Tab-separated table of C-alpha atoms in Angstrom:
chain	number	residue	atom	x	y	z
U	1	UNK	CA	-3.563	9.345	-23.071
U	2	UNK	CA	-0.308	9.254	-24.477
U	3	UNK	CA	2.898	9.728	-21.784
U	4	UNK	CA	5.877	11.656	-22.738
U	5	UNK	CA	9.277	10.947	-20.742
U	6	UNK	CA	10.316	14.570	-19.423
U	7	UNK	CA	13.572	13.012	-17.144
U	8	UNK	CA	14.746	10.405	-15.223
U	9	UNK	CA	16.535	10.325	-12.025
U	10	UNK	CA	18.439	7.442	-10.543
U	11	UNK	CA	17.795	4.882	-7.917
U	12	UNK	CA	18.849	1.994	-6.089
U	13	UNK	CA	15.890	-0.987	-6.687
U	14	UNK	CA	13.101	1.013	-6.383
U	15	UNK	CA	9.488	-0.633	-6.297
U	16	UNK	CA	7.273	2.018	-4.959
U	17	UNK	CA	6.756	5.624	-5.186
U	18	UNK	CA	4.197	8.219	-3.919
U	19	UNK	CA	3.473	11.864	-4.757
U	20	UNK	CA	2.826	14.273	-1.820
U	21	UNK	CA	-0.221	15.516	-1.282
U	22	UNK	CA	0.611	18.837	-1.910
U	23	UNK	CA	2.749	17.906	-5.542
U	24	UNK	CA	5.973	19.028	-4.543
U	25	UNK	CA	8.043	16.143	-3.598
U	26	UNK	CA	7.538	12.140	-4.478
U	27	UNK	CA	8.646	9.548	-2.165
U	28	UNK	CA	10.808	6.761	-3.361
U	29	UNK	CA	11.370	3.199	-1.313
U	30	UNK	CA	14.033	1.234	-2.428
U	31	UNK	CA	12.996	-2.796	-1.666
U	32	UNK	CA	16.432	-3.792	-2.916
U	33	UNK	CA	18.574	-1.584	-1.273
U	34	UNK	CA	16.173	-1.248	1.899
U	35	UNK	CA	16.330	2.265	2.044
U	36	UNK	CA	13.586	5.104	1.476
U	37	UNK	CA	14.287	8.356	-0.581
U	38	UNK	CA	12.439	12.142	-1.046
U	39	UNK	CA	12.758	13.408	-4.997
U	40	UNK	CA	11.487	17.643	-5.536
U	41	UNK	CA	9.031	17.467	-8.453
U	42	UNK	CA	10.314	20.570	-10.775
U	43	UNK	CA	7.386	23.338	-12.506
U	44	UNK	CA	7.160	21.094	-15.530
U	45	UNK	CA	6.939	17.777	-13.920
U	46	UNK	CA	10.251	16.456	-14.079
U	47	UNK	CA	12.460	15.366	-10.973
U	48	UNK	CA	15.527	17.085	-9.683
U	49	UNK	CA	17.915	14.682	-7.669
U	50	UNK	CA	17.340	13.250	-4.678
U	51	UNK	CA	16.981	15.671	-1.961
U	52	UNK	CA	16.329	12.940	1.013
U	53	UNK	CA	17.592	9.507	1.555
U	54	UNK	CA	17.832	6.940	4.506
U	55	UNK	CA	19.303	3.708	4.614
U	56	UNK	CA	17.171	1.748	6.858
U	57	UNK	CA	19.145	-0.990	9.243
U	58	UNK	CA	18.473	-4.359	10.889
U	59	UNK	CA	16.639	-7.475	10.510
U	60	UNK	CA	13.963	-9.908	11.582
U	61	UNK	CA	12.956	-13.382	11.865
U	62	UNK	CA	12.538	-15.136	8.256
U	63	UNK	CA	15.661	-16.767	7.631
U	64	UNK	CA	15.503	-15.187	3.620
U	65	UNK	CA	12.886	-12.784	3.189
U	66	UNK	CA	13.852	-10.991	6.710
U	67	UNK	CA	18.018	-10.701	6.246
U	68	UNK	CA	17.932	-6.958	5.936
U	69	UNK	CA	15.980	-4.262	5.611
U	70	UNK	CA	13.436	-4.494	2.700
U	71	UNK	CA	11.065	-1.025	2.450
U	72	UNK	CA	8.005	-2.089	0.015
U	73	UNK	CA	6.051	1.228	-0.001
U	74	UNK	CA	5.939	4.838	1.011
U	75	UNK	CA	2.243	6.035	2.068
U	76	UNK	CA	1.629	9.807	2.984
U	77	UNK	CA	-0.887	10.443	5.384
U	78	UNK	CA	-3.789	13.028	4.895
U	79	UNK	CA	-2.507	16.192	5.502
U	80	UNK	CA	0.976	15.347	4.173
U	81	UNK	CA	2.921	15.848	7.060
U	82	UNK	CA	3.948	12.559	7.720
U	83	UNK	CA	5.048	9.521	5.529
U	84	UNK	CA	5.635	6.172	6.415
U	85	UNK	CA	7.643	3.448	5.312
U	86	UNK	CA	6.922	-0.172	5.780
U	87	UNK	CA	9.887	-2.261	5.534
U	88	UNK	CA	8.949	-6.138	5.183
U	89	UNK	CA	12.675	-7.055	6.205
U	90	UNK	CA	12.731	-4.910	9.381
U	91	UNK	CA	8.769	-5.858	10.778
U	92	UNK	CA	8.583	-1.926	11.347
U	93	UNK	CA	6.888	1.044	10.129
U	94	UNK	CA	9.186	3.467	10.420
U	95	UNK	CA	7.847	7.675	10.471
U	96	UNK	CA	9.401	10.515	8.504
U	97	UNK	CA	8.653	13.997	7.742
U	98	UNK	CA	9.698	16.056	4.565
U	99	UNK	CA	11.589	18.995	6.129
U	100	UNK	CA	11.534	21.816	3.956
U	101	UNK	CA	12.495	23.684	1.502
U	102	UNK	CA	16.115	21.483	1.532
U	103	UNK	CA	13.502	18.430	1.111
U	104	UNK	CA	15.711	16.129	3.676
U	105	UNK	CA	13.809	13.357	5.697
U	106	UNK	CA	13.936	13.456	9.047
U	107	UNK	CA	12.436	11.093	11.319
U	108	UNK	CA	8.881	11.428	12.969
U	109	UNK	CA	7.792	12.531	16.623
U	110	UNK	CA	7.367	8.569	17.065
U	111	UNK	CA	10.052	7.292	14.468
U	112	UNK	CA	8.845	3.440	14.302
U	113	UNK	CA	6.052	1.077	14.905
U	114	UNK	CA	6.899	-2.306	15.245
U	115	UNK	CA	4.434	-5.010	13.991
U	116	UNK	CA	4.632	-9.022	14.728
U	117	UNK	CA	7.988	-10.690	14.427
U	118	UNK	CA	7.600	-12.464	10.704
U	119	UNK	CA	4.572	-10.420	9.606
U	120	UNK	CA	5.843	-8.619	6.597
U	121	UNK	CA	4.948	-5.386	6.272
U	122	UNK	CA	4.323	-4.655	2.892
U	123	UNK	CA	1.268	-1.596	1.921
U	124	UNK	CA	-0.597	0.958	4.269
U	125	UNK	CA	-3.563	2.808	3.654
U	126	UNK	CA	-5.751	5.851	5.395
U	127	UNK	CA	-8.853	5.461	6.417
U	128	UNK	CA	-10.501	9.144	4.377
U	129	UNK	CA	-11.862	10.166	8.007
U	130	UNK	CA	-8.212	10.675	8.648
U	131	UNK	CA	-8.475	8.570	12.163
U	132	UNK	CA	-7.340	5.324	11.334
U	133	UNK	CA	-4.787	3.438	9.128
U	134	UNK	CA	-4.083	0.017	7.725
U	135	UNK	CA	-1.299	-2.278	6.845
U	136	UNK	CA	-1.319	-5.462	4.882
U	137	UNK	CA	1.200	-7.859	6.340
U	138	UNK	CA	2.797	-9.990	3.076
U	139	UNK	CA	4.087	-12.931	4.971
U	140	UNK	CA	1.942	-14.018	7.872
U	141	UNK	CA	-1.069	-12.330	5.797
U	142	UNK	CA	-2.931	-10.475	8.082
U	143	UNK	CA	-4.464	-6.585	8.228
U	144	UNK	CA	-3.299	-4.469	11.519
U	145	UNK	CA	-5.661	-2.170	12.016
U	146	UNK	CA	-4.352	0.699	13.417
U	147	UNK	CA	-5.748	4.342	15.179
U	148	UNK	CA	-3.549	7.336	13.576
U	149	UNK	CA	-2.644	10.462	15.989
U	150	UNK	CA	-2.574	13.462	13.818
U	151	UNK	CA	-0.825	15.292	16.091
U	152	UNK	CA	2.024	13.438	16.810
U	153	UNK	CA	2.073	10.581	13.875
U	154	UNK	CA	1.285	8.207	16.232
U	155	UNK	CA	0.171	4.732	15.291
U	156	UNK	CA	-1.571	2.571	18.013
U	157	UNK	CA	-3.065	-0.824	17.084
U	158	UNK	CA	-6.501	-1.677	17.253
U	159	UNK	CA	-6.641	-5.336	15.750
U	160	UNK	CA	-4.756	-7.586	13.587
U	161	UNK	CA	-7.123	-10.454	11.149
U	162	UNK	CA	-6.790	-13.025	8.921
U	163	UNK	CA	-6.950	-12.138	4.750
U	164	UNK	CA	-7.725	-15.714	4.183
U	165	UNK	CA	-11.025	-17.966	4.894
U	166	UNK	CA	-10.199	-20.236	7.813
U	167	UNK	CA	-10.289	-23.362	5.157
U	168	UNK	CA	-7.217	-22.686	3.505
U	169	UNK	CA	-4.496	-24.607	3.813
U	170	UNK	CA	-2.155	-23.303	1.003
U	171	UNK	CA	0.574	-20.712	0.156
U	172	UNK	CA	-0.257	-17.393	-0.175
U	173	UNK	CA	1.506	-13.724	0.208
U	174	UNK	CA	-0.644	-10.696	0.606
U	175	UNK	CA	-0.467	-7.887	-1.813
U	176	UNK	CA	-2.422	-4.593	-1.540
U	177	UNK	CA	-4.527	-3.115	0.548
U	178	UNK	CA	-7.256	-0.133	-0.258
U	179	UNK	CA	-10.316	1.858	1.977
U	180	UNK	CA	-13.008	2.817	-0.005
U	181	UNK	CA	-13.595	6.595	-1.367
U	182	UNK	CA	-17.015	5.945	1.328
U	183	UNK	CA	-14.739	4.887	4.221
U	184	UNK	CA	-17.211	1.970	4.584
U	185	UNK	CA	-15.410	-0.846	3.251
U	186	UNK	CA	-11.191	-2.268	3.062
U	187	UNK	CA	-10.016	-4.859	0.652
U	188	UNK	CA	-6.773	-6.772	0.312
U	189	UNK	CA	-5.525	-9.046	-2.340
U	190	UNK	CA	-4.204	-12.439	-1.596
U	191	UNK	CA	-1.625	-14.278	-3.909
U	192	UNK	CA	-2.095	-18.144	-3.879
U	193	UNK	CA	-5.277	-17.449	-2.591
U	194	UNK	CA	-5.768	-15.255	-5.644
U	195	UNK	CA	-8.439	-13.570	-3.922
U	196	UNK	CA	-9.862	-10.423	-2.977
U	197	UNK	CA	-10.849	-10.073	1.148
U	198	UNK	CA	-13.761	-7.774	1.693
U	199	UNK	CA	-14.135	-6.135	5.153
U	200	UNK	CA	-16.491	-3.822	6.480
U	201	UNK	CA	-15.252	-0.914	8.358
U	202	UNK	CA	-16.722	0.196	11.785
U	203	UNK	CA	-16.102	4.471	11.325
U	204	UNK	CA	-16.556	4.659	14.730
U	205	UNK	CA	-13.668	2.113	16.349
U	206	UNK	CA	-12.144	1.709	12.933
U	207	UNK	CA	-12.044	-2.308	13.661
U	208	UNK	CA	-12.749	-4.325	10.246
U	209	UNK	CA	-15.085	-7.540	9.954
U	210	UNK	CA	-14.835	-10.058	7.046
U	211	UNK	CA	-17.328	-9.759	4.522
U	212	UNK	CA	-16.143	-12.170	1.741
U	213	UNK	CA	-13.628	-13.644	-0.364
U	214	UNK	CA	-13.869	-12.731	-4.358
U	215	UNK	CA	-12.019	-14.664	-6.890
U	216	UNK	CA	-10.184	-12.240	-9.397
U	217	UNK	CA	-10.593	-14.358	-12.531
U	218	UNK	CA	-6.820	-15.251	-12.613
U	219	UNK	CA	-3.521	-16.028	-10.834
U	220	UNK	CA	-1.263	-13.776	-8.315
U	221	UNK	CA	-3.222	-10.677	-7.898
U	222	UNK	CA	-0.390	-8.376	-7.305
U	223	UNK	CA	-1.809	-5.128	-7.739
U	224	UNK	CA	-5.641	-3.416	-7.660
U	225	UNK	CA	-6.968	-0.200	-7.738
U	226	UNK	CA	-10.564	1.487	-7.204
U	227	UNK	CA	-11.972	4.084	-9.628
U	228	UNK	CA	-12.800	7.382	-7.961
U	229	UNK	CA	-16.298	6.893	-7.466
U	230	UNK	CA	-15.821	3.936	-5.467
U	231	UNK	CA	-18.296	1.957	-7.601
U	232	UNK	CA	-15.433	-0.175	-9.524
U	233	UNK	CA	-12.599	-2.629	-8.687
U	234	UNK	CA	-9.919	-3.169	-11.503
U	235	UNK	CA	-7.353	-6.418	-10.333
U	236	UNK	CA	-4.476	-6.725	-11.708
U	237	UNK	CA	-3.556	-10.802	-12.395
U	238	UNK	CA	0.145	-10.900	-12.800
U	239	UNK	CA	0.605	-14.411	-13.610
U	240	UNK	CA	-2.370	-15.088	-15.892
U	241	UNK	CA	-1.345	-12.203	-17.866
U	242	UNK	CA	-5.317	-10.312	-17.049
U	243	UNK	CA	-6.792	-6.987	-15.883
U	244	UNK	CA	-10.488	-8.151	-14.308
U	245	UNK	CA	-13.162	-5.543	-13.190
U	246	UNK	CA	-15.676	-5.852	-10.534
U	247	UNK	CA	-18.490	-3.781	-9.691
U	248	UNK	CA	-18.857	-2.655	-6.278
U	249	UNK	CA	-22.164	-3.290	-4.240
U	250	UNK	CA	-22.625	-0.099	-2.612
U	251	UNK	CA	-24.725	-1.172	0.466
U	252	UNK	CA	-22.499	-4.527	1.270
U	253	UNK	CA	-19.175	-3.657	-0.209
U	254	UNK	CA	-19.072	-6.828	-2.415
U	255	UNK	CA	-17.563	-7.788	-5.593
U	256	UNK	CA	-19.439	-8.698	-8.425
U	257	UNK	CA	-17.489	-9.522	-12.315
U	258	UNK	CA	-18.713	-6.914	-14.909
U	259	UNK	CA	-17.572	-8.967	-17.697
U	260	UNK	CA	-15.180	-7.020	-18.690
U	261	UNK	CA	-11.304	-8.008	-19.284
U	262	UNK	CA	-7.702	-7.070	-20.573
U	263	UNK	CA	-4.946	-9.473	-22.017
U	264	UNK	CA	-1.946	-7.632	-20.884
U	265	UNK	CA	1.687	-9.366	-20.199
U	266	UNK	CA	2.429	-9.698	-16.210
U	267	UNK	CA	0.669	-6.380	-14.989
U	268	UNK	CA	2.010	-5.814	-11.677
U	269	UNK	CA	0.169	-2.231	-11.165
U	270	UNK	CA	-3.118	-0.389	-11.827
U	271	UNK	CA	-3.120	3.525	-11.517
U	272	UNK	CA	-6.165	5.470	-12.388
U	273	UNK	CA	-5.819	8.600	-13.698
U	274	UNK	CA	-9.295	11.162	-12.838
U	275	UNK	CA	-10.899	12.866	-15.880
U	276	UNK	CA	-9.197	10.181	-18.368
């Protein structure tokens, strides 16, 4: 389990990356700087420079969080053809495609997808049937629901809901968002809240219904991840210092503590590595 540096490139504020599906490339977006880059993965797993970059431009409506562009994740959709970009500062998700072998980014057939003025785009995820996608909106916290066009990269909205039970009153920021392995179920983490939203997925219409609100066991879940299988839940608790795992209910989709717990300092990110 042991990880060996092999290089390091350089980078300007970067908070997210992603690795092609097909290993040759990982996407970079830079939240600081606001802009999104493309990196060629070499034979043995190093990086060469940047092959790809774009500054993104603009902004929206929140007098601080919204003064420029702000992109918060790169997500590649199945296939690998496309990958988007969701910039919190901008309200957009903005399209790009890998154009090879020179690696430069080049925008989509439908370049960007504008979401609510103030929402806050922050993660995306595919729905494994490949039909449908979903974005977790940090500052109004909400889940847009959205039908994907594989053809063209389109992204058409279906629905937008609440992350939080109609009884809160406080402060809270969404976090992540993951679709179960099954396709069956969507989750989203709330800081403030410092809960887990359940939904159920409809595989037909690819609408989402709350389920349930978990407790993760700690404060500020900024980060969670799902083990392969789909039958475990690992949170990540960035202010009480705490890794929780839940089991999984396979029929409902609910969240249930194993028991189980890490003491780490301010985790901020769980990746699970298959076979380890």
């Amino acid at each position: 389990g042991k990880a060996t540096l092999i290089n390091q490139q350089p980078a300007v504020g970067p908070c997210h990356v992603s690795i092609a599906p097909s290993g040759r490339y990982i996407m970079v977006a830079n939240y600081g700087a606001g802009s999104v880059e493309a990196f060629p993965v070499r034979e043995d797993g190093g990086l060469a420079p940047a092959s790809g970059f774009v500054q993104h431009k603009g902004a929206s409506v929140h007098p601080t969080r919204q003064s420029g562009p702000h992109a918060h994740s790169v997500t590649f959709a199945p296939g690998g053809r496309y990958v988007y970009a969701a910039d919190l500062g901008l309200d957009q998700i903005l399209c790009y495609l890998i154009d090879e072998p020179a690696g430069c980014l080049i925008p989509g057939e439908i370049p960007v997808t504008h979401v609510a003025p103030g929402a806050g785009p922050r993660h995306m995820a595919f729905h494994p049937g490949g039909r449908f996608a979903y974005v977790i909106n940090e500052l109004n916290n909400t889940i847009i629901a959205f039908a994907y066009d594989r053809e063209n990269g389109r992204l058409t909205e279906i629905q937008t809901v609440t992350t939080l039970p109609a009884s809160f009153t406080g402060v809270s920021y969404c976090a992540e968002i993951r679709v179960h392995p099954s396709g069956r179920f969507l989750y989203g983490s709330n800081r403030g809240h410092d809960s887990i939203a359940v939904f159920a997925v409809d595989e037909e219409t690819g609408r989402i219904e709350p389920v349930a609100h978990t407790p993760t066991n700690g404060s500020w879940p900024r980060h969670f991840n799902l083990d392969p299988t789909g039958r475990l839940l690992l949170v990540a608790n960035e202010r009480s210092d705490s890794i929780y795992s839940f089991r999984i209910d396979q029929e409902t989709g609910c969240l249930t503590p194993t028991g189980y717990s890490i003491t780490i300092p301010n985790p901020m990110c769980v990746v699970i590595i298959p076979g380890c």
